[in-house]
PDB file of C-alpha atoms in Angstrom:
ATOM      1  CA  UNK N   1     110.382  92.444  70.878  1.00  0.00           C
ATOM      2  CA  UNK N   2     107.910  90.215  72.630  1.00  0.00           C
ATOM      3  CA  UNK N   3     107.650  89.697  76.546  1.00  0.00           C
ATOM      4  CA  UNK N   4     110.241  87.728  78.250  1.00  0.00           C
ATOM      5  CA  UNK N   5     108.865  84.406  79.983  1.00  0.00           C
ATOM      6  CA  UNK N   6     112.167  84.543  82.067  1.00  0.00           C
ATOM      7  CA  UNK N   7     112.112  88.114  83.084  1.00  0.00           C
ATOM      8  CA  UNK N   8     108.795  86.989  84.984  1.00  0.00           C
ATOM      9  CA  UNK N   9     110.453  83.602  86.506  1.00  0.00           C
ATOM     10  CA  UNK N  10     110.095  83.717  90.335  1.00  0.00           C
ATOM     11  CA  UNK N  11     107.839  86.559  89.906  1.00  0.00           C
ATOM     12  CA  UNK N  12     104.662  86.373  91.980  1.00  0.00           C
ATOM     13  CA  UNK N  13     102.562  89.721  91.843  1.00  0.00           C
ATOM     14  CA  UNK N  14     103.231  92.894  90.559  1.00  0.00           C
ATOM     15  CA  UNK N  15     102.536  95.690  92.728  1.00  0.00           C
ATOM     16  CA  UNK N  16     102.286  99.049  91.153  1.00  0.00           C
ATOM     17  CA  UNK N  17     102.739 102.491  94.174  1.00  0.00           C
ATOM     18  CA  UNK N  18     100.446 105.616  92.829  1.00  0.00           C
ATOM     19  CA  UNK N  19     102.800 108.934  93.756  1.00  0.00           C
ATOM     20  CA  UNK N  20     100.338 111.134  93.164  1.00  0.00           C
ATOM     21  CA  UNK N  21      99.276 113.014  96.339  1.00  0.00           C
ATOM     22  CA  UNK N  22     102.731 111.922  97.813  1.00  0.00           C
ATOM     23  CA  UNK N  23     105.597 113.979  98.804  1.00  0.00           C
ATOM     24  CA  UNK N  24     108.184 113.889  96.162  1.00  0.00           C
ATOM     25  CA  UNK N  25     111.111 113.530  98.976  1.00  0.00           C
ATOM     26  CA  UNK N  26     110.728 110.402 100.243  1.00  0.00           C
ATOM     27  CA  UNK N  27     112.845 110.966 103.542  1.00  0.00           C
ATOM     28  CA  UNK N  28     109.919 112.597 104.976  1.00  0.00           C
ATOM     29  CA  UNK N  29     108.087 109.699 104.654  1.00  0.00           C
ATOM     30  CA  UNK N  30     110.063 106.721 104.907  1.00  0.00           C
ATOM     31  CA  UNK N  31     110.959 105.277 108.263  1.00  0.00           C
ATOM     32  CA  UNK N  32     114.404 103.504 108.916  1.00  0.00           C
ATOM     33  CA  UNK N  33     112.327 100.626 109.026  1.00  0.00           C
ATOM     34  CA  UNK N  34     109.829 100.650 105.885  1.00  0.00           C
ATOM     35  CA  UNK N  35     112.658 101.291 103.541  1.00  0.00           C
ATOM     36  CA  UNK N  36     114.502  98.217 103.967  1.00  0.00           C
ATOM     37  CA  UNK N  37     110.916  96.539 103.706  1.00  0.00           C
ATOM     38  CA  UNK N  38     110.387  98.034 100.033  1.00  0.00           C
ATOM     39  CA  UNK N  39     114.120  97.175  98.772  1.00  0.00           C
ATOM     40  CA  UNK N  40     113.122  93.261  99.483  1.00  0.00           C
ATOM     41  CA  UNK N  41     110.308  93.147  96.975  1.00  0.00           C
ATOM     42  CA  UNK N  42     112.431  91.924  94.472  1.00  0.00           C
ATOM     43  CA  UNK N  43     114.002  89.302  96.632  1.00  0.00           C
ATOM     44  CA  UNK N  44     110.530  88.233  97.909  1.00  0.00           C
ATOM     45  CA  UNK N  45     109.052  87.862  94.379  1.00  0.00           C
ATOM     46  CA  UNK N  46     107.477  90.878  93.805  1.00  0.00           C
ATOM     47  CA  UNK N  47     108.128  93.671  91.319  1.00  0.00           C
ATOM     48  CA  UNK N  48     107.666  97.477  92.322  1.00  0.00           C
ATOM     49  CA  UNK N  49     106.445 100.215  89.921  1.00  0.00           C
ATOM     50  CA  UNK N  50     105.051 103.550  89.980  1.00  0.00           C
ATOM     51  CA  UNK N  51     102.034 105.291  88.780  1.00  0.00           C
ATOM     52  CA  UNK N  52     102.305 109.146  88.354  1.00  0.00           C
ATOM     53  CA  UNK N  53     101.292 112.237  87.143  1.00  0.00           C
ATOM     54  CA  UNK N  54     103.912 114.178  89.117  1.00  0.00           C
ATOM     55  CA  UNK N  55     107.449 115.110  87.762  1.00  0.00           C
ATOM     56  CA  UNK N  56     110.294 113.002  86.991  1.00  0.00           C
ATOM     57  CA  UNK N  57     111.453 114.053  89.800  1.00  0.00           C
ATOM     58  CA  UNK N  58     109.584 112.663  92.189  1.00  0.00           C
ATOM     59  CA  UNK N  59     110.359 109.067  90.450  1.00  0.00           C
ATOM     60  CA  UNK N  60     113.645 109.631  90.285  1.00  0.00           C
ATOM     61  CA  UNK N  61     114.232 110.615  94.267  1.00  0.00           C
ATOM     62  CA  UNK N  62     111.848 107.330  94.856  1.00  0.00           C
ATOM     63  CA  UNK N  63     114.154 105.082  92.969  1.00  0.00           C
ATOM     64  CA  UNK N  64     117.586 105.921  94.415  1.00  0.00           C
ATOM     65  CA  UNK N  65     116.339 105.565  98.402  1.00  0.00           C
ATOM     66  CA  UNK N  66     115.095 102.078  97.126  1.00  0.00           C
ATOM     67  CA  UNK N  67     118.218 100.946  95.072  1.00  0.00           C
ATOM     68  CA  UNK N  68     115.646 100.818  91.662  1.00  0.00           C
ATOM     69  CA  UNK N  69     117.004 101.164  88.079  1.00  0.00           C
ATOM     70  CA  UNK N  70     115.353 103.888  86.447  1.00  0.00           C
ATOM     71  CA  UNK N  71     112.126 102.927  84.501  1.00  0.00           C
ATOM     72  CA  UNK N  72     111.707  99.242  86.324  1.00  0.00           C
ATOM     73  CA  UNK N  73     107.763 100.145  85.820  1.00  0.00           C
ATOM     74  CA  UNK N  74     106.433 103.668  85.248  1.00  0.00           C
ATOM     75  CA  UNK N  75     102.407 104.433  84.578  1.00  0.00           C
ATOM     76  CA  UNK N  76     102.449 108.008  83.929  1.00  0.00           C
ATOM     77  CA  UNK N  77      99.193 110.504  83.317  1.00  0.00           C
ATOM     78  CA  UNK N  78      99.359 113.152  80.624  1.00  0.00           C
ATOM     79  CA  UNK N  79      96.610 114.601  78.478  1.00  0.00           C
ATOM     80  CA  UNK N  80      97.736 112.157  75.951  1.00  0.00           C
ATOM     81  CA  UNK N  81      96.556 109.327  77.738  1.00  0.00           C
ATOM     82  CA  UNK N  82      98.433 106.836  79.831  1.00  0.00           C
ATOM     83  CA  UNK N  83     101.958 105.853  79.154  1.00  0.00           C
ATOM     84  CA  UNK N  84     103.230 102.621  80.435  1.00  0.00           C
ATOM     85  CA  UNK N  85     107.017 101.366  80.196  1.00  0.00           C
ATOM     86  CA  UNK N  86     109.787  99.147  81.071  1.00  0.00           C
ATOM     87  CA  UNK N  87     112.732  97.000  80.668  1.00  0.00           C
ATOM     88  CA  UNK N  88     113.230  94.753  77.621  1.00  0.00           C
ATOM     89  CA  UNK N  89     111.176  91.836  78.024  1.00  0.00           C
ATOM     90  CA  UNK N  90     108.565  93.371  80.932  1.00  0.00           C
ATOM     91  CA  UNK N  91     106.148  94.495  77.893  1.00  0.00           C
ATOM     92  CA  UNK N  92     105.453  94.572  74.262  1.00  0.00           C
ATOM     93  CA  UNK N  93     107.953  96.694  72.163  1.00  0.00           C
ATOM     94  CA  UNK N  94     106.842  99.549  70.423  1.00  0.00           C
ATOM     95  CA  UNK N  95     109.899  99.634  68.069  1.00  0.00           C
ATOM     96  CA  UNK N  96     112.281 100.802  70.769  1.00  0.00           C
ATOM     97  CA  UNK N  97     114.853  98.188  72.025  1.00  0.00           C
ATOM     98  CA  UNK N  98     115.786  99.899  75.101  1.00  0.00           C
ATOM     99  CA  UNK N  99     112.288  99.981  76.550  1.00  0.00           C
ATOM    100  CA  UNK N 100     109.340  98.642  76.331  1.00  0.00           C
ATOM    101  CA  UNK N 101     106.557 101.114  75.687  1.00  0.00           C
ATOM    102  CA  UNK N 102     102.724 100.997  75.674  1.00  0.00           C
ATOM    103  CA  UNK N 103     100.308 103.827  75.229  1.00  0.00           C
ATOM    104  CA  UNK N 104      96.592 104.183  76.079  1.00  0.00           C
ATOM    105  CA  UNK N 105      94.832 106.854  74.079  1.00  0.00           C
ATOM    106  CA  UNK N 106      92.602 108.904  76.418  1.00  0.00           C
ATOM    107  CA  UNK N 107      88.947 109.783  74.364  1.00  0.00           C
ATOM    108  CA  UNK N 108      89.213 113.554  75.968  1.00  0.00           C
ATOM    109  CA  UNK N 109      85.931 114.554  74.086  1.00  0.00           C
ATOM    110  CA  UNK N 110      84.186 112.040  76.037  1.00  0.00           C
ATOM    111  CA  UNK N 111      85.389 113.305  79.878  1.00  0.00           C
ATOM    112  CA  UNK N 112      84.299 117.157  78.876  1.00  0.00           C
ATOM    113  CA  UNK N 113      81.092 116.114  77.402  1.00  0.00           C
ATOM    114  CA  UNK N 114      80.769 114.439  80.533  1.00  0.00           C
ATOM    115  CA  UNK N 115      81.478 117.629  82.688  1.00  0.00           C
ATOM    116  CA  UNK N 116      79.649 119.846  80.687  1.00  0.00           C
ATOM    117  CA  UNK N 117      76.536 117.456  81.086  1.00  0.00           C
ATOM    118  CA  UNK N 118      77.259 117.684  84.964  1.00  0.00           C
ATOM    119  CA  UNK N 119      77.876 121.696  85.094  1.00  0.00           C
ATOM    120  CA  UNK N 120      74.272 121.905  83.228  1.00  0.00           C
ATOM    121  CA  UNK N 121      72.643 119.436  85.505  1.00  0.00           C
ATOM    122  CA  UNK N 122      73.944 121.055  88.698  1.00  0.00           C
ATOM    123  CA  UNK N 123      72.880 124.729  87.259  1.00  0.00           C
ATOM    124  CA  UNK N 124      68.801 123.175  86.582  1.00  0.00           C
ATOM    125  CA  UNK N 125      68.817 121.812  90.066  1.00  0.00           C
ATOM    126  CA  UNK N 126      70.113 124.866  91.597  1.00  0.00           C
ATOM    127  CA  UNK N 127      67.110 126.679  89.670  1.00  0.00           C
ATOM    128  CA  UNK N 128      67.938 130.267  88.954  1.00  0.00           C
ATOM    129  CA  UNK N 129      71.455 130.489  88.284  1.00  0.00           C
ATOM    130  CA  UNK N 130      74.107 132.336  86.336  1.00  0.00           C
ATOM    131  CA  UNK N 131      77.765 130.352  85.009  1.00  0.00           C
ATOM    132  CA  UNK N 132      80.400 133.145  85.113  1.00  0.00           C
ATOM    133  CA  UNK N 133      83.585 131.908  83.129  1.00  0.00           C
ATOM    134  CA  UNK N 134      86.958 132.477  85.722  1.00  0.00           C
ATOM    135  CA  UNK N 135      89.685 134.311  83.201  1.00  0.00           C
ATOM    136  CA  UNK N 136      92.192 133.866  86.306  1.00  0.00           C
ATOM    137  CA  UNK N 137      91.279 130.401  86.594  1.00  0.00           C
ATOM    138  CA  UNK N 138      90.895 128.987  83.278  1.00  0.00           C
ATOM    139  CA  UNK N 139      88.309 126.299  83.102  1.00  0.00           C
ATOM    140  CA  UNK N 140      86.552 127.250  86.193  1.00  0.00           C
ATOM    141  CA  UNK N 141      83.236 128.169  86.452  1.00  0.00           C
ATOM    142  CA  UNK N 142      81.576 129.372  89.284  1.00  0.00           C
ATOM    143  CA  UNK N 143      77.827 128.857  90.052  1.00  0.00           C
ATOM    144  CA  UNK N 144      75.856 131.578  92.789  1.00  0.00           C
ATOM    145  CA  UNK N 145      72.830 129.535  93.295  1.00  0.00           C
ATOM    146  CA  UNK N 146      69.513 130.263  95.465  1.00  0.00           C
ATOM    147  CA  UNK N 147      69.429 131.937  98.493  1.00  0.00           C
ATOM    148  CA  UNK N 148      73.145 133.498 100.356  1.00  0.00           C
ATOM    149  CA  UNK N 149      73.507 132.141 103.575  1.00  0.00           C
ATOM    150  CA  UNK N 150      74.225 129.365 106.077  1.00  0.00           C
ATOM    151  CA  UNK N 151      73.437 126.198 104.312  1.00  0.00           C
ATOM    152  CA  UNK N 152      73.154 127.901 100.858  1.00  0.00           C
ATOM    153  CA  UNK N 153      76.865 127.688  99.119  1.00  0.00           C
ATOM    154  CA  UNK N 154      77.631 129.004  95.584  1.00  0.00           C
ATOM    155  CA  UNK N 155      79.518 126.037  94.435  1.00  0.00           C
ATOM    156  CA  UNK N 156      82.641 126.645  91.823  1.00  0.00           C
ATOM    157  CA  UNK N 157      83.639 123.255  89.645  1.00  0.00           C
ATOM    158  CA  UNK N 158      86.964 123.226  88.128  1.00  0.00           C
ATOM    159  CA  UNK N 159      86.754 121.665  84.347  1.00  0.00           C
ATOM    160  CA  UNK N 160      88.833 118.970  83.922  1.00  0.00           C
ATOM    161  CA  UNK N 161      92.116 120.334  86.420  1.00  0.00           C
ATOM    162  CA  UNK N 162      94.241 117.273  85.915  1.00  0.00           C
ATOM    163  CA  UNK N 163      92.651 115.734  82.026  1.00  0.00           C
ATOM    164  CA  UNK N 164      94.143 112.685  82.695  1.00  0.00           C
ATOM    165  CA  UNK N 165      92.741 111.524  85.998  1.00  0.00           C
ATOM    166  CA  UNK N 166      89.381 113.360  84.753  1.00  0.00           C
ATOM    167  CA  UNK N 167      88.871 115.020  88.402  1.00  0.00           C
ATOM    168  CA  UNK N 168      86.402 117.808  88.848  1.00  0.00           C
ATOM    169  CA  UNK N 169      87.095 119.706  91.895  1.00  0.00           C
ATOM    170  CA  UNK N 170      84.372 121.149  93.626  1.00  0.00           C
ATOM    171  CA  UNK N 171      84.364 123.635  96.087  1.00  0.00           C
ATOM    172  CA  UNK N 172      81.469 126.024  98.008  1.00  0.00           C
ATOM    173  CA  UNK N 173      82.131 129.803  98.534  1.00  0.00           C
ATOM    174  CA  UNK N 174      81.584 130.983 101.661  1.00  0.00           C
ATOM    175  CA  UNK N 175      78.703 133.468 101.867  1.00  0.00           C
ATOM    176  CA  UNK N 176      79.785 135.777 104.286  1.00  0.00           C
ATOM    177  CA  UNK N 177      82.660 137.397 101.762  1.00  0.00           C
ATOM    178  CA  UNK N 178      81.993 135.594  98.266  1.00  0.00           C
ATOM    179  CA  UNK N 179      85.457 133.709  98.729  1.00  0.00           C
ATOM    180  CA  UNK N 180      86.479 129.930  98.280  1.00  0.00           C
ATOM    181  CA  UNK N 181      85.436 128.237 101.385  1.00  0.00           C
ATOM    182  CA  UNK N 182      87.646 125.710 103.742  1.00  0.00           C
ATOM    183  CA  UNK N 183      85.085 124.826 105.873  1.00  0.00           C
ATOM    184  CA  UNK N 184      84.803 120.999 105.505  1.00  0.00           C
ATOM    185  CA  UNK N 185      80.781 121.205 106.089  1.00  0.00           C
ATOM    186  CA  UNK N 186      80.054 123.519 103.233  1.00  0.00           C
ATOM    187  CA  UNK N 187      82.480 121.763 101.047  1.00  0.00           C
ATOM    188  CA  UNK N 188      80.704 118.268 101.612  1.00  0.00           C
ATOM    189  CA  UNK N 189      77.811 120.014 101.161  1.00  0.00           C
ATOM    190  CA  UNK N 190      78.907 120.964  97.964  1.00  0.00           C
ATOM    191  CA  UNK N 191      80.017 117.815  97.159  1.00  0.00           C
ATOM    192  CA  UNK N 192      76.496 116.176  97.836  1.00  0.00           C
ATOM    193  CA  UNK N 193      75.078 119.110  95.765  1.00  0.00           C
ATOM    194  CA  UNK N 194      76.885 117.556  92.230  1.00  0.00           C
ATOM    195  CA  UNK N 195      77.069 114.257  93.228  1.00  0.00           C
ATOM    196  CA  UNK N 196      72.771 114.212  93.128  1.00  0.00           C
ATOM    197  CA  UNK N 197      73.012 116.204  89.990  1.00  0.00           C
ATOM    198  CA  UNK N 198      75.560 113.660  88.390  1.00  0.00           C
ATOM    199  CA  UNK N 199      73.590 110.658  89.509  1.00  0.00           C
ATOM    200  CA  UNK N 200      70.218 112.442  87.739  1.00  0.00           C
ATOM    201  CA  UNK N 201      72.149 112.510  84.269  1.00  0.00           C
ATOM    202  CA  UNK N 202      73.577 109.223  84.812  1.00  0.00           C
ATOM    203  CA  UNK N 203      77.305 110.479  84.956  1.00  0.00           C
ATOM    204  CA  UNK N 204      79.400 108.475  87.350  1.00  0.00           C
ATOM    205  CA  UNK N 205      81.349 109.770  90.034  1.00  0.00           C
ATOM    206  CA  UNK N 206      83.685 108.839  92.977  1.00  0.00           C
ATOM    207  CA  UNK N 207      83.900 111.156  95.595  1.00  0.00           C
ATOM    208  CA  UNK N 208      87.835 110.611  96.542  1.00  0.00           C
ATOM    209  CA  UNK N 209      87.797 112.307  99.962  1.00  0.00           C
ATOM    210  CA  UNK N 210      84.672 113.976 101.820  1.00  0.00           C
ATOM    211  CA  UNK N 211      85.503 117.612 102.333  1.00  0.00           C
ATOM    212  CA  UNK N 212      88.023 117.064 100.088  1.00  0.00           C
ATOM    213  CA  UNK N 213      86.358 118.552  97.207  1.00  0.00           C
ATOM    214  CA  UNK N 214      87.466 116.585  94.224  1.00  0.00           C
ATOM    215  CA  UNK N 215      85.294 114.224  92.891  1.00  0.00           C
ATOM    216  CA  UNK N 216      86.141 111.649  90.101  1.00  0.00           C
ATOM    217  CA  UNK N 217      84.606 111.186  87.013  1.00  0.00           C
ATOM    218  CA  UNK N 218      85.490 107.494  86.006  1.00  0.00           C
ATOM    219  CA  UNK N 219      86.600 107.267  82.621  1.00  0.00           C
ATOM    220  CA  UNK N 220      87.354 103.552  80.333  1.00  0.00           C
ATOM    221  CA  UNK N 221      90.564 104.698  78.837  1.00  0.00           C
ATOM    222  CA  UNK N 222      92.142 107.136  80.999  1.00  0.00           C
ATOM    223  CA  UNK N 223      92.490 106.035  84.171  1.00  0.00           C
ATOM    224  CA  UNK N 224      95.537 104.330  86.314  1.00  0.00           C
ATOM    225  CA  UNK N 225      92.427 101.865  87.004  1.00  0.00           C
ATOM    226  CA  UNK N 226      92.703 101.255  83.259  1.00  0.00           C
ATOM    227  CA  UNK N 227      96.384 101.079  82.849  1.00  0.00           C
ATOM    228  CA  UNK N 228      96.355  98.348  85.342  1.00  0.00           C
ATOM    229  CA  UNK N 229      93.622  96.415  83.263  1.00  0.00           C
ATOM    230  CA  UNK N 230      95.739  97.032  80.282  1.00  0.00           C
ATOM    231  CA  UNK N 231      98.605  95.012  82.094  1.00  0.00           C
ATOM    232  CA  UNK N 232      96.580  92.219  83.467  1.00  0.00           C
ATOM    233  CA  UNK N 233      96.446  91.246  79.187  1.00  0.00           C
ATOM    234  CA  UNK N 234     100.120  91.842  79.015  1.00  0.00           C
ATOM    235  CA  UNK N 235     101.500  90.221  82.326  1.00  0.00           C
ATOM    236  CA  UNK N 236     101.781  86.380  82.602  1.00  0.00           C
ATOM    237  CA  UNK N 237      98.880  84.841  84.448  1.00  0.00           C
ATOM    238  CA  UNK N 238     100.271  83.824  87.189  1.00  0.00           C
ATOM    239  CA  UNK N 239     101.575  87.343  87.962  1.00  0.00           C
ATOM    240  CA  UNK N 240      99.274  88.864  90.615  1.00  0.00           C
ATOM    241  CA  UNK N 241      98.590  92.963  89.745  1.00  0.00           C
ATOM    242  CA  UNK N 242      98.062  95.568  92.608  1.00  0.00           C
ATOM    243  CA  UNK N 243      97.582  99.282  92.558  1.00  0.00           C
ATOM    244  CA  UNK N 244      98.006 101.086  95.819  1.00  0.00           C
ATOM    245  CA  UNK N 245      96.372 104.778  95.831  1.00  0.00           C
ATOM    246  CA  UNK N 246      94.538 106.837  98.560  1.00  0.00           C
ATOM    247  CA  UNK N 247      91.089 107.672  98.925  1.00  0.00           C
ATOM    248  CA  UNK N 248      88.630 106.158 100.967  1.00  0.00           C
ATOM    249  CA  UNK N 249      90.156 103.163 102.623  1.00  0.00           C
ATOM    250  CA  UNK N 250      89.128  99.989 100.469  1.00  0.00           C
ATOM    251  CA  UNK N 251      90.008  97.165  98.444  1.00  0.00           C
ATOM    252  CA  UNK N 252      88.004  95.959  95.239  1.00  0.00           C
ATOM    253  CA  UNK N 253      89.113  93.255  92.903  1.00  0.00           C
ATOM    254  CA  UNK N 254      88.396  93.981  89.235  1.00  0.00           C
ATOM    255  CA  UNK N 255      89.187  91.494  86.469  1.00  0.00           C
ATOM    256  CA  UNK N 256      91.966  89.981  88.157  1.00  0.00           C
ATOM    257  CA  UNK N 257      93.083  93.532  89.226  1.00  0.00           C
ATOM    258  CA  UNK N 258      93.367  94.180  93.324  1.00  0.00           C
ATOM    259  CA  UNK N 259      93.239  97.843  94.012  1.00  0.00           C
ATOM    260  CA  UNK N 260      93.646  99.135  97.258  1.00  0.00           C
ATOM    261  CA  UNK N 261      92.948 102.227  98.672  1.00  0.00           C
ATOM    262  CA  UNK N 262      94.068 103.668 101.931  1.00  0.00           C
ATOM    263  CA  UNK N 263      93.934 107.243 103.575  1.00  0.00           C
ATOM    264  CA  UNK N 264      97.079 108.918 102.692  1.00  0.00           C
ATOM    265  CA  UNK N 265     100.556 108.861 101.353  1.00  0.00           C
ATOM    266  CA  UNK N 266     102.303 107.399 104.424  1.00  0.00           C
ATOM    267  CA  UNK N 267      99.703 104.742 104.574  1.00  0.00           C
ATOM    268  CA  UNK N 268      99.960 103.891 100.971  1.00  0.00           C
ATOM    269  CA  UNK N 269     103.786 103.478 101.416  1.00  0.00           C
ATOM    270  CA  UNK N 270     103.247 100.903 104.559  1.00  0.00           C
ATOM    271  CA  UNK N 271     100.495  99.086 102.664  1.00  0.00           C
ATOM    272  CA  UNK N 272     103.134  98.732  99.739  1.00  0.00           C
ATOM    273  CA  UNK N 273     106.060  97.560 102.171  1.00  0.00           C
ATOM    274  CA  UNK N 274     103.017  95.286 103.497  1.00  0.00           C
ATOM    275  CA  UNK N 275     102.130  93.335 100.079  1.00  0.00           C
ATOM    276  CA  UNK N 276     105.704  92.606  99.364  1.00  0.00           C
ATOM    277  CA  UNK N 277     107.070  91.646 102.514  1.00  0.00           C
ATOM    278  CA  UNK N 278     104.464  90.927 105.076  1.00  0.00           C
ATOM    279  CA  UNK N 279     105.806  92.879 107.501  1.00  0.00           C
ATOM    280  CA  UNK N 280     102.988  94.198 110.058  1.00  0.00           C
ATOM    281  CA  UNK N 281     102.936  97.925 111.115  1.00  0.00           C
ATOM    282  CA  UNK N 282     101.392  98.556 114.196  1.00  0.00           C
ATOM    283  CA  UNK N 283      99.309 101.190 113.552  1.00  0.00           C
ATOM    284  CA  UNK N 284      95.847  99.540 111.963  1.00  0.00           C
ATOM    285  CA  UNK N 285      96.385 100.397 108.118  1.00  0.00           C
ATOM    286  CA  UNK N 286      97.707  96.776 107.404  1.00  0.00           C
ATOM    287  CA  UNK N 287      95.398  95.513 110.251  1.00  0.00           C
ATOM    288  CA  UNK N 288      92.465  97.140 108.234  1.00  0.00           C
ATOM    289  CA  UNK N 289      94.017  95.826 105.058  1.00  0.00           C
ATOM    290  CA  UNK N 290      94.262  92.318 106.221  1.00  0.00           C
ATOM    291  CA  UNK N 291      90.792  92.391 106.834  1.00  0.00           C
ATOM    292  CA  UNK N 292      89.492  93.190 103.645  1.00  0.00           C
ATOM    293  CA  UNK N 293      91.534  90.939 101.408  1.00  0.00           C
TER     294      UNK N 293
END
């Protein structure tokens, strides 16, 4: 089955909510006020979806507060790749009637080559250095590098934690007991440590949030980024396409693709509420939106 022209009629943008990183009951997040906000989408043109990695779950809890049938738009992550479906008519069929289904292949070879080049690359600029495999954290490897002390962090980087995202997470140990530190300093020290390394082999990264310790290794066929791309082919023209995550607050416009980043899950939720209804929130994230669009 081919897409529906008249499933898209009065249709203006499609606005896709990332629930990763977001608290899977959405009671604790939702004010009386921004629910009623995200339930008008439809009426004010605008389709909702979600893009996760998280449990069903979490959609599921997300689309009874809002009054959504089940599956109105779901990107989800897996180590297969990226999964998109929805109603008849919304996308291409892949031989099922009841939904439409697309699937993005991820190229997994490609992400660990990647993070092996970067392990290797941090471990020469370190100098001296010994790679000690983690058996009770599989895929972790932890680095002691140079001199102990102040200033001097072991760093640990966590293969590929979450395949699909391709996220390395990167973290110093504290060298006054040898144990994972939470001190924001040495982690952004850290941070800085593999970023340089990453930009000597020519390996991309995004750091997603300083101190934070997880860094992103951008990948063409594996990312929600991606997914969205993938849409922009499918989705009538006239159909604007959003993606609302969190990371460093931002919005970039790629290919006819807006995706906006804010600073957490609350925010994300009142800059979704914002696209589809207008409504202002008094409390800068839609000020600081406005002023990037």
């Amino acid at each position: 089955m081919a897409i529906d022209p008249e499933f898209y009629k009065g249709i203006k943008s499609l606005v896709l909510l990332d629930l990763d990183d977001t608290v899977l009951d959405p009671t604790k997040q939702c004010s009386p006020r921004l629910v009623p906000s995200l339930q008008l989408a439809r009426a004010n043109g605008h389709l909702l979806g979600w893009a996760s990695s998280t449990s069903d779950k979490g959609l599921l809890n997300w689309e009874s507060l809002l009054g959504f049938p089940r599956g109105l738009l779901t990107v989800r992550l897996s180590e297969d790749g990226v999964r998109i479906t929805g109603p008849p008519g919304m996308l291409p069929d892949n031989g099922n009637s009841s939904r439409s289904n697309l699937v993005l292949l991820s190229d997994l070879d490609r992400c660990r080559t990647q993070v092996a080049a970067l392990r290797s690359a941090v471990q020469s600029a370190a100098g001296r250095a010994r790679w000690a495999y983690s058996e009770q954290h599989p895929s972790t490897w932890a680095m002691r590098a140079g001199p102990q002390g102040p200033g001097h962090p072991a760093i640990v980087v966590v293969d590929v934690t979450r395949v699909a995202s391709f996220t390395c997470e990167v973290r110093a140990i504290d060298p006054t007991n040898g144990s994972l530190s939470t001190n924001r300093d040495l982690t952004k020290l850290a941070e800085g440590w593999v970023r340089d390394a990453a930009n000597r082999i020519g390996v991309p990264t995004k750091l997603l949030e300083s101190g934070h310790g997880w860094i992103d290794l951008p990948h063409p066929t594996a990312r929600k980024e991606v997914a969205m791309l993938a849409l922009r082919d499918l989705v009538p023209p006239h159909v604007g396409l959003t993606l609302v995550g969190n990371g460093v607050n931002d919005v970039v416009r790629m290919d006819g693709v807006k995706l906006v980043a804010v600073q957490n899950a609350a925010a994300k939720l009142k800059a979704a509420a914002h696209l589809v209804t207008r409504a202002s929130f008094s409390d800068g994230v839609i000020e600081y939106l406005e002023s990037l669009s």
